[in-house]
């Protein structure tokens, strides 16, 4: 099992490098020793991993005070390592719960640094055109109630398509994942029975219907890429860079919205007009705006309230200040959603409390 995990992580690193190369970034070793000897390590969510690796590549070449590295192991594992204090910072797309925060002796501060979309990518040969999925339909696909692509409800929503009579194979995460939390929180919001009667909301679920599983966003994306008839939930970056078609989803207003940079930005900007919660845990499980893409989430870095080594606190604050400002155009170029000014301001204020 240990060997399998090592191979999987190595394959993940290769894929991330390929994806970054495809969008114009060069992958470099971000773990090079700092001239000052100050090494800062982090681990967590795979949802923003391509962005974090590109940020670190750029930031490590701009300064020599510290060297930063990041390992995409999933939000659940990232939170566990953060609580165990085996990393200098964690990362999660599901934030942290009050119970988890209470386990951190040095205190925990959650800093939103980027946002992205969860999309339903699919592999259905012969489909040439926009595939529309109503809200109740994609809930029932992942609940195992709709198991053929030519189900009458899918056909009725897509009269412009010749949909084949093919079995639907869902692809989900096998590891504890913030992306899973974002997706299931959305499903549980639009259909309370999903939350109350099962499968439920969380970072790791027992999925119905014999779903295929993959590790990390890249693992799910790869399974979709090679599996005819499949559909799965992944972060937008992974689907776009692998050339996977993405379903157009129906939002709360009843409109069908395609996942793209513009629709994701509209969703986040509309949600951000409200006051940010004091703890910065802003969730958008079912946005109300008529042109909003329905599945958008912030992604947080997890910092300790106090660092025994003041140099680490100083270096982390400097790096995150860079990410919240100079790093946002990089996020947009990679398909993530740049943070609105009021979220940047709230994150900056929270960052100033780190000691």
Short mmCIF file of C-alpha atoms in Angstrom, two decimals:
data_model
loop_
_atom_site.label_atom_id
_atom_site.label_comp_id
_atom_site.label_asym_id
_atom_site.label_seq_id
_atom_site.Cartn_x
_atom_site.Cartn_y
_atom_site.Cartn_z
CA UNK A 1 0.00 0.00 0.00
CA UNK A 2 2.84 2.41 0.87
CA UNK A 3 4.47 1.72 -2.49
CA UNK A 4 1.16 2.38 -4.28
CA UNK A 5 0.74 5.74 -2.55
CA UNK A 6 4.30 6.71 -3.44
CA UNK A 7 3.75 5.81 -7.09
CA UNK A 8 0.43 7.69 -7.13
CA UNK A 9 2.01 10.82 -5.71
CA UNK A 10 4.87 10.61 -8.18
CA UNK A 11 2.37 10.31 -11.04
CA UNK A 12 0.46 13.26 -9.61
CA UNK A 13 3.61 15.38 -9.59
CA UNK A 14 4.32 14.49 -13.22
CA UNK A 15 0.77 15.39 -14.23
CA UNK A 16 0.90 18.71 -12.38
CA UNK A 17 4.15 19.52 -14.17
CA UNK A 18 2.55 18.69 -17.52
CA UNK A 19 -0.49 20.82 -16.75
CA UNK A 20 1.63 23.79 -15.72
CA UNK A 21 3.70 23.45 -18.86
CA UNK A 22 0.51 23.42 -20.92
CA UNK A 23 -0.53 26.78 -19.47
CA UNK A 24 2.84 28.42 -19.98
CA UNK A 25 4.48 27.81 -16.61
CA UNK A 26 7.69 25.90 -16.20
CA UNK A 27 7.81 23.38 -13.40
CA UNK A 28 10.83 23.75 -11.15
CA UNK A 29 11.90 22.19 -7.88
CA UNK A 30 10.39 24.37 -5.17
CA UNK A 31 12.23 22.53 -2.40
CA UNK A 32 15.68 23.94 -3.23
CA UNK A 33 17.50 24.83 -0.06
CA UNK A 34 17.21 28.43 1.05
CA UNK A 35 20.45 30.44 1.30
CA UNK A 36 19.34 31.30 4.84
CA UNK A 37 18.45 27.67 5.64
CA UNK A 38 14.79 28.55 6.25
CA UNK A 39 12.54 25.85 4.79
CA UNK A 40 8.74 26.18 5.00
CA UNK A 41 6.56 23.20 4.15
CA UNK A 42 2.86 22.82 3.53
CA UNK A 43 0.39 20.13 2.49
CA UNK A 44 -3.30 19.76 1.73
CA UNK A 45 -5.87 20.34 -0.97
CA UNK A 46 -5.33 19.17 -4.55
CA UNK A 47 -8.05 21.58 -5.78
CA UNK A 48 -5.62 24.57 -5.80
CA UNK A 49 -2.38 22.56 -6.10
CA UNK A 50 -1.47 23.66 -9.66
CA UNK A 51 -1.87 27.29 -8.58
CA UNK A 52 0.15 26.85 -5.39
CA UNK A 53 2.97 25.15 -7.26
CA UNK A 54 3.08 27.97 -9.79
CA UNK A 55 2.98 30.59 -7.04
CA UNK A 56 5.85 28.88 -5.25
CA UNK A 57 7.85 28.57 -8.45
CA UNK A 58 7.56 32.30 -9.05
CA UNK A 59 7.89 33.43 -5.46
CA UNK A 60 10.93 31.27 -4.75
CA UNK A 61 12.74 32.92 -7.66
CA UNK A 62 11.86 36.43 -6.43
CA UNK A 63 13.19 36.15 -2.88
CA UNK A 64 15.87 34.27 -0.99
CA UNK A 65 14.70 34.61 2.60
CA UNK A 66 12.97 31.23 2.60
CA UNK A 67 12.15 28.26 0.43
CA UNK A 68 8.55 27.06 0.29
CA UNK A 69 7.26 23.65 -0.75
CA UNK A 70 3.77 22.19 -1.00
CA UNK A 71 2.43 18.65 -1.29
CA UNK A 72 -1.07 18.00 -2.63
CA UNK A 73 -2.38 15.18 -0.43
CA UNK A 74 -6.05 16.14 -0.15
CA UNK A 75 -7.78 18.50 2.25
CA UNK A 76 -8.44 15.83 4.88
CA UNK A 77 -4.82 14.75 5.10
CA UNK A 78 -3.70 18.39 5.01
CA UNK A 79 -5.86 19.23 8.01
CA UNK A 80 -4.54 16.18 9.88
CA UNK A 81 -0.93 17.16 9.26
CA UNK A 82 -1.68 20.73 10.31
CA UNK A 83 -3.28 19.58 13.58
CA UNK A 84 -0.32 17.23 14.19
CA UNK A 85 2.06 20.16 13.52
CA UNK A 86 4.11 18.21 10.99
CA UNK A 87 3.84 21.07 8.46
CA UNK A 88 4.20 24.83 8.68
CA UNK A 89 0.89 25.45 6.93
CA UNK A 90 -2.03 23.41 5.66
CA UNK A 91 -4.59 23.88 2.92
CA UNK A 92 -8.24 22.92 2.66
CA UNK A 93 -11.25 23.57 0.44
CA UNK A 94 -13.62 22.67 3.27
CA UNK A 95 -11.98 25.10 5.73
CA UNK A 96 -11.73 23.61 9.24
CA UNK A 97 -14.50 22.84 11.66
CA UNK A 98 -14.68 24.36 15.15
CA UNK A 99 -13.82 20.93 16.57
CA UNK A 100 -10.70 20.68 14.41
CA UNK A 101 -9.58 24.22 15.26
CA UNK A 102 -9.95 23.43 18.97
CA UNK A 103 -7.32 20.68 18.58
CA UNK A 104 -4.62 23.14 17.48
CA UNK A 105 -2.69 24.24 20.56
CA UNK A 106 -1.08 27.19 18.79
CA UNK A 107 -4.35 28.44 17.38
CA UNK A 108 -5.47 28.34 13.76
CA UNK A 109 -6.15 31.18 11.32
CA UNK A 110 -7.86 30.43 8.03
CA UNK A 111 -6.84 32.65 5.11
CA UNK A 112 -8.81 32.46 1.85
CA UNK A 113 -6.32 32.89 -0.98
CA UNK A 114 -8.14 31.74 -4.11
CA UNK A 115 -11.41 30.29 -5.38
CA UNK A 116 -12.45 27.87 -8.08
CA UNK A 117 -15.28 25.93 -9.66
CA UNK A 118 -16.19 22.29 -9.27
CA UNK A 119 -17.35 20.99 -12.65
CA UNK A 120 -18.98 17.81 -13.87
CA UNK A 121 -16.59 16.52 -16.52
CA UNK A 122 -17.68 13.62 -18.69
CA UNK A 123 -16.57 11.23 -21.43
CA UNK A 124 -19.40 10.47 -23.84
CA UNK A 125 -18.22 9.75 -27.39
CA UNK A 126 -20.55 10.97 -30.13
CA UNK A 127 -21.88 13.95 -28.21
CA UNK A 128 -21.20 17.12 -30.18
CA UNK A 129 -22.66 20.10 -28.40
CA UNK A 130 -23.62 21.47 -25.01
CA UNK A 131 -24.77 18.84 -22.51
CA UNK A 132 -27.29 20.32 -20.08
CA UNK A 133 -27.98 18.75 -16.70
CA UNK A 134 -30.90 20.00 -14.57
CA UNK A 135 -30.39 20.22 -10.81
CA UNK A 136 -32.51 17.22 -9.93
CA UNK A 137 -30.89 15.16 -12.68
CA UNK A 138 -27.28 15.45 -11.61
CA UNK A 139 -28.23 14.81 -7.99
CA UNK A 140 -29.92 11.57 -9.04
CA UNK A 141 -27.00 10.57 -11.28
CA UNK A 142 -24.65 10.61 -8.28
CA UNK A 143 -27.29 8.97 -6.11
CA UNK A 144 -27.40 6.05 -8.53
CA UNK A 145 -31.03 6.66 -9.50
CA UNK A 146 -30.21 7.64 -13.07
CA UNK A 147 -27.86 5.07 -14.57
CA UNK A 148 -28.24 5.40 -18.35
CA UNK A 149 -27.30 8.38 -20.48
CA UNK A 150 -30.51 8.17 -22.54
CA UNK A 151 -32.68 8.44 -19.44
CA UNK A 152 -35.84 10.40 -20.40
CA UNK A 153 -34.95 13.28 -18.06
CA UNK A 154 -31.53 13.76 -19.65
CA UNK A 155 -32.98 13.44 -23.17
CA UNK A 156 -35.73 15.97 -22.38
CA UNK A 157 -33.14 18.54 -21.26
CA UNK A 158 -31.07 18.00 -24.42
CA UNK A 159 -33.39 17.80 -27.47
CA UNK A 160 -30.51 19.13 -29.61
CA UNK A 161 -28.33 16.06 -28.89
CA UNK A 162 -28.33 12.44 -30.02
CA UNK A 163 -27.60 10.83 -26.66
CA UNK A 164 -26.42 7.20 -26.84
CA UNK A 165 -27.93 4.37 -24.83
CA UNK A 166 -24.90 3.88 -22.62
CA UNK A 167 -24.44 3.12 -18.94
CA UNK A 168 -23.39 6.02 -16.72
CA UNK A 169 -20.24 5.44 -14.66
CA UNK A 170 -19.70 7.99 -11.90
CA UNK A 171 -16.15 8.82 -10.82
CA UNK A 172 -15.54 10.12 -7.28
CA UNK A 173 -12.70 10.75 -4.82
CA UNK A 174 -11.33 7.89 -2.73
CA UNK A 175 -9.33 10.21 -0.45
CA UNK A 176 -10.62 12.72 2.11
CA UNK A 177 -11.23 15.73 -0.07
CA UNK A 178 -12.33 19.35 0.15
CA UNK A 179 -13.58 19.05 -3.42
CA UNK A 180 -15.92 16.29 -2.24
CA UNK A 181 -17.12 18.53 0.57
CA UNK A 182 -17.82 21.41 -1.85
CA UNK A 183 -19.72 19.14 -4.23
CA UNK A 184 -21.73 17.28 -1.59
CA UNK A 185 -22.49 20.48 0.32
CA UNK A 186 -24.00 21.79 -2.91
CA UNK A 187 -26.00 18.58 -3.47
CA UNK A 188 -27.22 18.59 0.14
CA UNK A 189 -28.32 22.21 -0.18
CA UNK A 190 -30.31 21.84 -3.39
CA UNK A 191 -31.81 18.51 -2.26
CA UNK A 192 -32.06 18.20 1.55
CA UNK A 193 -32.75 14.45 1.31
CA UNK A 194 -29.15 14.02 0.10
CA UNK A 195 -27.94 15.56 3.38
CA UNK A 196 -30.54 14.12 5.75
CA UNK A 197 -31.14 10.64 4.33
CA UNK A 198 -27.85 9.95 2.56
CA UNK A 199 -25.27 9.78 1.16
CA UNK A 200 -24.63 12.95 3.22
CA UNK A 201 -22.18 15.85 3.18
CA UNK A 202 -18.50 15.52 3.98
CA UNK A 203 -14.97 15.08 2.76
CA UNK A 204 -15.21 11.29 2.39
CA UNK A 205 -18.42 9.45 1.46
CA UNK A 206 -19.71 5.97 0.84
CA UNK A 207 -21.00 6.59 -2.68
CA UNK A 208 -23.89 4.56 -4.08
CA UNK A 209 -24.06 2.87 -7.45
CA UNK A 210 -20.62 1.27 -7.73
CA UNK A 211 -18.73 4.47 -8.43
CA UNK A 212 -15.15 4.36 -9.72
CA UNK A 213 -12.67 6.19 -7.51
CA UNK A 214 -9.55 8.26 -8.02
CA UNK A 215 -7.03 9.93 -5.74
CA UNK A 216 -6.88 13.71 -5.97
CA UNK A 217 -8.49 15.88 -8.62
CA UNK A 218 -5.92 14.63 -11.10
CA UNK A 219 -6.78 11.01 -10.37
CA UNK A 220 -10.50 11.57 -10.98
CA UNK A 221 -9.79 13.57 -14.15
CA UNK A 222 -7.58 10.79 -15.49
CA UNK A 223 -10.24 8.13 -14.79
CA UNK A 224 -12.80 10.21 -16.71
CA UNK A 225 -10.37 10.70 -19.58
CA UNK A 226 -9.95 6.95 -20.14
CA UNK A 227 -13.50 5.74 -19.29
CA UNK A 228 -16.27 5.99 -21.88
CA UNK A 229 -19.65 6.82 -20.35
CA UNK A 230 -18.12 8.34 -17.23
CA UNK A 231 -18.92 11.53 -15.36
CA UNK A 232 -17.18 12.91 -12.27
CA UNK A 233 -16.60 16.05 -10.23
CA UNK A 234 -13.26 17.85 -10.51
CA UNK A 235 -11.83 21.34 -10.21
CA UNK A 236 -12.18 23.34 -13.44
CA UNK A 237 -8.41 23.58 -14.07
CA UNK A 238 -7.97 19.82 -14.29
CA UNK A 239 -10.90 19.31 -16.67
CA UNK A 240 -9.90 22.19 -18.93
CA UNK A 241 -6.22 21.26 -19.21
CA UNK A 242 -7.03 17.63 -20.01
CA UNK A 243 -9.58 18.68 -22.64
CA UNK A 244 -12.53 17.08 -20.86
CA UNK A 245 -16.00 18.34 -21.82
CA UNK A 246 -17.92 19.89 -18.93
CA UNK A 247 -21.67 19.83 -18.40
CA UNK A 248 -23.72 23.02 -18.34
CA UNK A 249 -25.54 23.03 -14.99
CA UNK A 250 -28.85 24.53 -13.95
CA UNK A 251 -28.59 27.09 -11.15
CA UNK A 252 -31.03 28.15 -8.44
CA UNK A 253 -32.68 30.68 -10.76
CA UNK A 254 -33.43 27.90 -13.26
CA UNK A 255 -30.85 29.03 -15.81
CA UNK A 256 -28.27 26.78 -17.42
CA UNK A 257 -24.75 28.18 -16.96
CA UNK A 258 -21.53 26.95 -18.50
CA UNK A 259 -18.43 26.80 -16.29
CA UNK A 260 -15.95 29.43 -17.39
CA UNK A 261 -13.91 32.25 -15.89
CA UNK A 262 -16.70 34.79 -16.30
CA UNK A 263 -19.47 32.73 -14.68
CA UNK A 264 -17.24 31.76 -11.76
CA UNK A 265 -16.25 35.37 -11.16
CA UNK A 266 -19.90 36.48 -11.22
CA UNK A 267 -20.79 33.87 -8.63
CA UNK A 268 -18.03 34.86 -6.21
CA UNK A 269 -18.55 38.60 -6.64
CA UNK A 270 -22.27 38.26 -5.93
CA UNK A 271 -21.58 36.19 -2.80
CA UNK A 272 -18.85 38.56 -1.63
CA UNK A 273 -21.18 41.56 -1.55
CA UNK A 274 -22.38 40.28 1.81
CA UNK A 275 -20.22 40.83 4.87
CA UNK A 276 -17.48 38.24 5.29
CA UNK A 277 -17.87 36.07 8.41
CA UNK A 278 -15.38 36.98 11.12
CA UNK A 279 -13.70 33.58 10.77
CA UNK A 280 -13.58 33.99 6.94
CA UNK A 281 -15.41 30.69 6.39
CA UNK A 282 -17.64 31.88 3.55
CA UNK A 283 -19.45 29.04 1.78
CA UNK A 284 -21.53 29.46 -1.39
CA UNK A 285 -23.40 26.15 -1.70
CA UNK A 286 -26.22 27.42 -3.94
CA UNK A 287 -25.76 30.98 -5.26
CA UNK A 288 -28.87 33.03 -6.03
CA UNK A 289 -27.60 35.28 -8.85
CA UNK A 290 -29.43 34.52 -12.12
CA UNK A 291 -26.18 34.15 -14.08
CA UNK A 292 -24.17 32.37 -11.37
CA UNK A 293 -22.40 29.09 -11.96
CA UNK A 294 -23.78 26.90 -9.15
CA UNK A 295 -20.68 25.21 -7.64
CA UNK A 296 -18.00 27.69 -6.53
CA UNK A 297 -15.80 27.61 -3.43
CA UNK A 298 -13.11 29.54 -1.69
CA UNK A 299 -9.92 27.69 -0.81
CA UNK A 300 -8.09 28.40 2.44
CA UNK A 301 -4.53 28.22 3.70
CA UNK A 302 -4.26 27.17 7.34
CA UNK A 303 -1.78 29.08 9.47
CA UNK A 304 -0.93 28.79 13.15
CA UNK A 305 -1.78 31.73 15.36
CA UNK A 306 1.74 31.60 16.76
CA UNK A 307 5.07 30.38 15.39
CA UNK A 308 7.96 29.63 17.78
CA UNK A 309 10.31 30.77 15.03
CA UNK A 310 9.52 34.39 14.27
CA UNK A 311 11.34 34.05 10.94
CA UNK A 312 8.71 31.59 9.73
CA UNK A 313 5.85 33.86 10.71
CA UNK A 314 7.49 36.77 8.91
CA UNK A 315 8.21 34.71 5.79
CA UNK A 316 4.69 33.26 5.65
CA UNK A 317 3.06 36.67 6.04
CA UNK A 318 5.23 38.09 3.27
CA UNK A 319 4.46 35.17 0.94
CA UNK A 320 0.71 35.34 1.51
CA UNK A 321 0.67 39.10 1.07
CA UNK A 322 2.28 38.47 -2.32
CA UNK A 323 -0.28 35.75 -3.14
CA UNK A 324 -3.25 37.95 -2.19
CA UNK A 325 -2.02 40.73 -4.45
CA UNK A 326 0.54 39.86 -7.14
CA UNK A 327 -0.63 36.24 -7.19
CA UNK A 328 -4.25 36.89 -8.18
CA UNK A 329 -3.56 37.50 -11.91
CA UNK A 330 -1.65 34.20 -11.92
CA UNK A 331 -4.73 32.50 -10.45
CA UNK A 332 -6.95 33.90 -13.17
CA UNK A 333 -4.53 32.78 -15.91
CA UNK A 334 -4.69 29.20 -14.58
CA UNK A 335 -8.51 29.13 -14.52
CA UNK A 336 -9.03 29.97 -10.85
CA UNK A 337 -11.18 32.87 -9.68
CA UNK A 338 -9.31 35.97 -8.44
CA UNK A 339 -10.56 37.16 -5.08
CA UNK A 340 -12.76 40.29 -4.94
CA UNK A 341 -11.23 43.29 -3.12
CA UNK A 342 -13.32 42.90 0.04
CA UNK A 343 -12.17 39.28 0.52
CA UNK A 344 -8.55 40.30 -0.09
CA UNK A 345 -8.95 43.04 2.53
CA UNK A 346 -10.48 40.65 5.08
CA UNK A 347 -7.76 38.06 4.45
CA UNK A 348 -5.05 40.71 4.83
CA UNK A 349 -6.46 41.81 8.19
CA UNK A 350 -6.52 38.20 9.40
CA UNK A 351 -2.94 37.72 8.21
CA UNK A 352 -1.78 40.61 10.39
CA UNK A 353 -2.81 38.69 13.53
CA UNK A 354 -0.24 35.92 12.93
CA UNK A 355 2.62 36.12 15.44
#
